[in-house]
């Protein structure tokens, strides 16, 4: 039986066989290695009917094309290959064909059991280039490797700067990679069997880090492969990886640090062993995931034109934060002004479903309620209105499985400065009654980077309410007479006028 290192079998056929067999021996189910320098499996592709005239199970009635066709090929490990060659009477053509069909059906069942897998990586730290090429979507990764000049007979480490170019190009490919995998979690951990393609994401520690002194990527062997490890439902999950396919120097350094502290890694791999207390995986790709916080910060950078964007922001900063006084009042059902000094002021943001409003509808709904819920003597309010950046957070939330936290809608905010803290409970309750598109009230915290960006920097005051009078703030001193007449016609305020620049400076 030929081991077919030559050109007898087309590379495309080899890859299909590899994929249909899940890269495993059809007899013993051992994981197979392509080795450096082979784009598709070489020594593991064997003929059921021998290619030569006098080989095991030879049949000279078949053409060379038929012998090199997928139906006559089986994926075997070297040990099983030797056994098959030495015992042709036992491993007959019918027997090997049955092994092939049974194994490929089994592999197909494992693949069908998975879910569509893709990943948003912050860093792509490991790509087993020879093995991942056999997966659906792997061709796109290989094309990038060729385009940037990766020498596949050398490790990524030995490819130098080209590896960095490779990572930058393949990162977005993994977001849409057409591969299926079973999520490895507490619900699926007891169903794992060798051959399963699984996805993982967890806090892990590295073992036998390749960043250790004296490590040589070119001399690494499977027996000494490093691994990532974490506990899952009383089982130890060990993810071994071939360090030749670590992508960058940073990946080496991060894994060395992961020996001392937990680090979140996400990726995909093949189950190669299962015992009562452990699950062993062989990694195909892994890296650090794009967290909600990183996604949020990237989106803020894109949306903000200011160069003074804070250097950190947390997703939780954008969640509904009930003001203290609102929380206290709603828990008892009784609103009391005695505990709050009348002169204590704050900034509040009223959030609305922007997809359901018409121009000026938010102001026309909110201003009468502001007048009813604040005492005229305390009323000197600066009002801004604008769209929040939550549409970018919606996308991040849905992508990370957080659609329940970020509803799929655009959100507008009416920001009111110098609002009496004691009047917050009344305002919230009244808005819920009188404004169907009202979502929630947020007390703006000027110490939070998120609030600085959304409410304090990117929204310009448009109105000032003093007592029962409304002052319009016109940008760039451009005054639209129709605007002021429209507001006078609403009869909401006793008077409507343009605000003077000196007043704007005082309220700003």
JSON list of C-alpha atoms in Angstrom, two decimals, residues 213-319:
[
{"chain": "A", "resi": 213, "resn": "UNK", "atom": "CA", "xyz": [14.33, 29.43, 28.59]},
{"chain": "A", "resi": 214, "resn": "UNK", "atom": "CA", "xyz": [15.95, 27.04, 26.17]},
{"chain": "A", "resi": 215, "resn": "UNK", "atom": "CA", "xyz": [12.81, 26.26, 24.19]},
{"chain": "A", "resi": 216, "resn": "UNK", "atom": "CA", "xyz": [13.41, 25.59, 20.49]},
{"chain": "A", "resi": 217, "resn": "UNK", "atom": "CA", "xyz": [10.30, 25.55, 18.25]},
{"chain": "A", "resi": 218, "resn": "UNK", "atom": "CA", "xyz": [12.03, 23.51, 15.55]},
{"chain": "A", "resi": 219, "resn": "UNK", "atom": "CA", "xyz": [12.91, 20.70, 18.03]},
{"chain": "A", "resi": 220, "resn": "UNK", "atom": "CA", "xyz": [9.54, 20.38, 19.71]},
{"chain": "A", "resi": 221, "resn": "UNK", "atom": "CA", "xyz": [7.99, 16.93, 19.70]},
{"chain": "A", "resi": 222, "resn": "UNK", "atom": "CA", "xyz": [4.46, 15.82, 20.52]},
{"chain": "A", "resi": 223, "resn": "UNK", "atom": "CA", "xyz": [5.59, 14.18, 23.76]},
{"chain": "A", "resi": 224, "resn": "UNK", "atom": "CA", "xyz": [6.83, 17.53, 25.04]},
{"chain": "A", "resi": 225, "resn": "UNK", "atom": "CA", "xyz": [4.05, 19.75, 23.68]},
{"chain": "A", "resi": 226, "resn": "UNK", "atom": "CA", "xyz": [2.97, 22.50, 26.07]},
{"chain": "A", "resi": 227, "resn": "UNK", "atom": "CA", "xyz": [-0.69, 22.83, 26.97]},
{"chain": "A", "resi": 228, "resn": "UNK", "atom": "CA", "xyz": [-3.44, 25.07, 28.31]},
{"chain": "A", "resi": 229, "resn": "UNK", "atom": "CA", "xyz": [-5.39, 23.69, 31.27]},
{"chain": "A", "resi": 230, "resn": "UNK", "atom": "CA", "xyz": [-8.58, 24.45, 33.12]},
{"chain": "A", "resi": 231, "resn": "UNK", "atom": "CA", "xyz": [-11.08, 22.63, 35.32]},
{"chain": "A", "resi": 232, "resn": "UNK", "atom": "CA", "xyz": [-14.58, 21.91, 34.08]},
{"chain": "A", "resi": 233, "resn": "UNK", "atom": "CA", "xyz": [-17.18, 20.05, 36.14]},
{"chain": "A", "resi": 234, "resn": "UNK", "atom": "CA", "xyz": [-14.57, 18.05, 38.09]},
{"chain": "A", "resi": 235, "resn": "UNK", "atom": "CA", "xyz": [-12.61, 17.22, 34.94]},
{"chain": "A", "resi": 236, "resn": "UNK", "atom": "CA", "xyz": [-9.22, 18.58, 33.94]},
{"chain": "A", "resi": 237, "resn": "UNK", "atom": "CA", "xyz": [-9.27, 19.88, 30.38]},
{"chain": "A", "resi": 238, "resn": "UNK", "atom": "CA", "xyz": [-5.83, 19.85, 28.79]},
{"chain": "A", "resi": 239, "resn": "UNK", "atom": "CA", "xyz": [-5.34, 21.52, 25.39]},
{"chain": "A", "resi": 240, "resn": "UNK", "atom": "CA", "xyz": [-2.00, 20.58, 23.88]},
{"chain": "A", "resi": 241, "resn": "UNK", "atom": "CA", "xyz": [-0.56, 22.64, 21.06]},
{"chain": "A", "resi": 242, "resn": "UNK", "atom": "CA", "xyz": [2.37, 22.39, 18.70]},
{"chain": "A", "resi": 243, "resn": "UNK", "atom": "CA", "xyz": [4.48, 25.46, 19.57]},
{"chain": "A", "resi": 244, "resn": "UNK", "atom": "CA", "xyz": [5.78, 25.69, 16.00]},
{"chain": "A", "resi": 245, "resn": "UNK", "atom": "CA", "xyz": [2.45, 27.29, 15.14]},
{"chain": "A", "resi": 246, "resn": "UNK", "atom": "CA", "xyz": [2.42, 30.02, 17.76]},
{"chain": "A", "resi": 247, "resn": "UNK", "atom": "CA", "xyz": [2.05, 33.14, 15.67]},
{"chain": "A", "resi": 248, "resn": "UNK", "atom": "CA", "xyz": [4.02, 35.95, 17.35]},
{"chain": "A", "resi": 249, "resn": "UNK", "atom": "CA", "xyz": [6.58, 36.72, 20.04]},
{"chain": "A", "resi": 250, "resn": "UNK", "atom": "CA", "xyz": [3.73, 38.23, 22.06]},
{"chain": "A", "resi": 251, "resn": "UNK", "atom": "CA", "xyz": [1.96, 34.86, 22.01]},
{"chain": "A", "resi": 252, "resn": "UNK", "atom": "CA", "xyz": [5.05, 33.23, 23.54]},
{"chain": "A", "resi": 253, "resn": "UNK", "atom": "CA", "xyz": [5.30, 35.92, 26.21]},
{"chain": "A", "resi": 254, "resn": "UNK", "atom": "CA", "xyz": [1.60, 35.77, 27.10]},
{"chain": "A", "resi": 255, "resn": "UNK", "atom": "CA", "xyz": [1.70, 32.00, 27.51]},
{"chain": "A", "resi": 256, "resn": "UNK", "atom": "CA", "xyz": [4.70, 32.36, 29.80]},
{"chain": "A", "resi": 257, "resn": "UNK", "atom": "CA", "xyz": [2.72, 34.83, 31.93]},
{"chain": "A", "resi": 258, "resn": "UNK", "atom": "CA", "xyz": [-0.25, 32.44, 31.89]},
{"chain": "A", "resi": 259, "resn": "UNK", "atom": "CA", "xyz": [1.82, 30.00, 33.93]},
{"chain": "A", "resi": 260, "resn": "UNK", "atom": "CA", "xyz": [1.46, 32.39, 36.87]},
{"chain": "A", "resi": 261, "resn": "UNK", "atom": "CA", "xyz": [-1.99, 33.93, 36.38]},
{"chain": "A", "resi": 262, "resn": "UNK", "atom": "CA", "xyz": [-5.32, 32.92, 34.84]},
{"chain": "A", "resi": 263, "resn": "UNK", "atom": "CA", "xyz": [-5.76, 34.08, 31.26]},
{"chain": "A", "resi": 264, "resn": "UNK", "atom": "CA", "xyz": [-8.87, 33.78, 29.09]},
{"chain": "A", "resi": 265, "resn": "UNK", "atom": "CA", "xyz": [-8.31, 31.90, 25.84]},
{"chain": "A", "resi": 266, "resn": "UNK", "atom": "CA", "xyz": [-10.86, 30.93, 23.22]},
{"chain": "A", "resi": 267, "resn": "UNK", "atom": "CA", "xyz": [-10.47, 28.57, 20.30]},
{"chain": "A", "resi": 268, "resn": "UNK", "atom": "CA", "xyz": [-11.26, 25.27, 18.65]},
{"chain": "A", "resi": 269, "resn": "UNK", "atom": "CA", "xyz": [-9.65, 21.82, 18.83]},
{"chain": "A", "resi": 270, "resn": "UNK", "atom": "CA", "xyz": [-10.13, 18.08, 18.48]},
{"chain": "A", "resi": 271, "resn": "UNK", "atom": "CA", "xyz": [-10.80, 15.72, 21.37]},
{"chain": "A", "resi": 272, "resn": "UNK", "atom": "CA", "xyz": [-7.97, 13.15, 21.42]},
{"chain": "A", "resi": 273, "resn": "UNK", "atom": "CA", "xyz": [-8.59, 11.47, 24.76]},
{"chain": "A", "resi": 274, "resn": "UNK", "atom": "CA", "xyz": [-11.25, 11.13, 27.47]},
{"chain": "A", "resi": 275, "resn": "UNK", "atom": "CA", "xyz": [-11.02, 9.54, 30.94]},
{"chain": "A", "resi": 276, "resn": "UNK", "atom": "CA", "xyz": [-13.17, 9.78, 34.05]},
{"chain": "A", "resi": 277, "resn": "UNK", "atom": "CA", "xyz": [-11.17, 12.75, 35.25]},
{"chain": "A", "resi": 278, "resn": "UNK", "atom": "CA", "xyz": [-9.81, 14.42, 32.12]},
{"chain": "A", "resi": 279, "resn": "UNK", "atom": "CA", "xyz": [-10.42, 15.56, 28.57]},
{"chain": "A", "resi": 280, "resn": "UNK", "atom": "CA", "xyz": [-7.47, 16.02, 26.23]},
{"chain": "A", "resi": 281, "resn": "UNK", "atom": "CA", "xyz": [-7.70, 18.27, 23.19]},
{"chain": "A", "resi": 282, "resn": "UNK", "atom": "CA", "xyz": [-5.37, 19.02, 20.31]},
{"chain": "A", "resi": 283, "resn": "UNK", "atom": "CA", "xyz": [-5.64, 22.73, 19.46]},
{"chain": "A", "resi": 284, "resn": "UNK", "atom": "CA", "xyz": [-6.32, 23.96, 15.95]},
{"chain": "A", "resi": 285, "resn": "UNK", "atom": "CA", "xyz": [-6.55, 27.66, 16.75]},
{"chain": "A", "resi": 286, "resn": "UNK", "atom": "CA", "xyz": [-6.72, 29.75, 19.89]},
{"chain": "A", "resi": 287, "resn": "UNK", "atom": "CA", "xyz": [-6.21, 33.29, 21.09]},
{"chain": "A", "resi": 288, "resn": "UNK", "atom": "CA", "xyz": [-7.50, 35.86, 23.51]},
{"chain": "A", "resi": 289, "resn": "UNK", "atom": "CA", "xyz": [-11.14, 36.77, 22.81]},
{"chain": "A", "resi": 290, "resn": "UNK", "atom": "CA", "xyz": [-12.42, 40.21, 22.01]},
{"chain": "A", "resi": 291, "resn": "UNK", "atom": "CA", "xyz": [-14.13, 41.08, 25.29]},
{"chain": "A", "resi": 292, "resn": "UNK", "atom": "CA", "xyz": [-17.12, 43.35, 25.68]},
{"chain": "A", "resi": 293, "resn": "UNK", "atom": "CA", "xyz": [-14.86, 46.00, 27.21]},
{"chain": "A", "resi": 294, "resn": "UNK", "atom": "CA", "xyz": [-12.42, 45.95, 24.28]},
{"chain": "A", "resi": 295, "resn": "UNK", "atom": "CA", "xyz": [-15.28, 46.05, 21.77]},
{"chain": "A", "resi": 296, "resn": "UNK", "atom": "CA", "xyz": [-16.85, 48.94, 23.61]},
{"chain": "A", "resi": 297, "resn": "UNK", "atom": "CA", "xyz": [-13.66, 50.94, 23.72]},
{"chain": "A", "resi": 298, "resn": "UNK", "atom": "CA", "xyz": [-12.96, 50.34, 20.01]},
{"chain": "A", "resi": 299, "resn": "UNK", "atom": "CA", "xyz": [-16.44, 51.52, 19.11]},
{"chain": "A", "resi": 300, "resn": "UNK", "atom": "CA", "xyz": [-16.09, 54.61, 21.24]},
{"chain": "A", "resi": 301, "resn": "UNK", "atom": "CA", "xyz": [-12.84, 55.46, 19.49]},
{"chain": "A", "resi": 302, "resn": "UNK", "atom": "CA", "xyz": [-14.54, 55.11, 16.12]},
{"chain": "A", "resi": 303, "resn": "UNK", "atom": "CA", "xyz": [-17.56, 57.18, 17.08]},
{"chain": "A", "resi": 304, "resn": "UNK", "atom": "CA", "xyz": [-15.84, 59.96, 18.98]},
{"chain": "A", "resi": 305, "resn": "UNK", "atom": "CA", "xyz": [-14.03, 62.71, 17.08]},
{"chain": "A", "resi": 306, "resn": "UNK", "atom": "CA", "xyz": [-12.27, 63.81, 20.23]},
{"chain": "A", "resi": 307, "resn": "UNK", "atom": "CA", "xyz": [-8.64, 62.92, 20.71]},
{"chain": "A", "resi": 308, "resn": "UNK", "atom": "CA", "xyz": [-9.16, 63.06, 24.47]},
{"chain": "A", "resi": 309, "resn": "UNK", "atom": "CA", "xyz": [-11.12, 59.82, 24.68]},
{"chain": "A", "resi": 310, "resn": "UNK", "atom": "CA", "xyz": [-10.58, 58.18, 28.09]},
{"chain": "A", "resi": 311, "resn": "UNK", "atom": "CA", "xyz": [-8.29, 55.19, 28.00]},
{"chain": "A", "resi": 312, "resn": "UNK", "atom": "CA", "xyz": [-10.75, 52.82, 29.65]},
{"chain": "A", "resi": 313, "resn": "UNK", "atom": "CA", "xyz": [-14.47, 52.09, 29.76]},
{"chain": "A", "resi": 314, "resn": "UNK", "atom": "CA", "xyz": [-16.55, 49.22, 31.11]},
{"chain": "A", "resi": 315, "resn": "UNK", "atom": "CA", "xyz": [-19.63, 47.75, 29.49]},
{"chain": "A", "resi": 316, "resn": "UNK", "atom": "CA", "xyz": [-21.36, 47.82, 32.88]},
{"chain": "A", "resi": 317, "resn": "UNK", "atom": "CA", "xyz": [-21.05, 51.60, 32.82]},
{"chain": "A", "resi": 318, "resn": "UNK", "atom": "CA", "xyz": [-23.73, 51.59, 30.12]},
{"chain": "A", "resi": 319, "resn": "UNK", "atom": "CA", "xyz": [-26.22, 49.47, 32.00]}
]
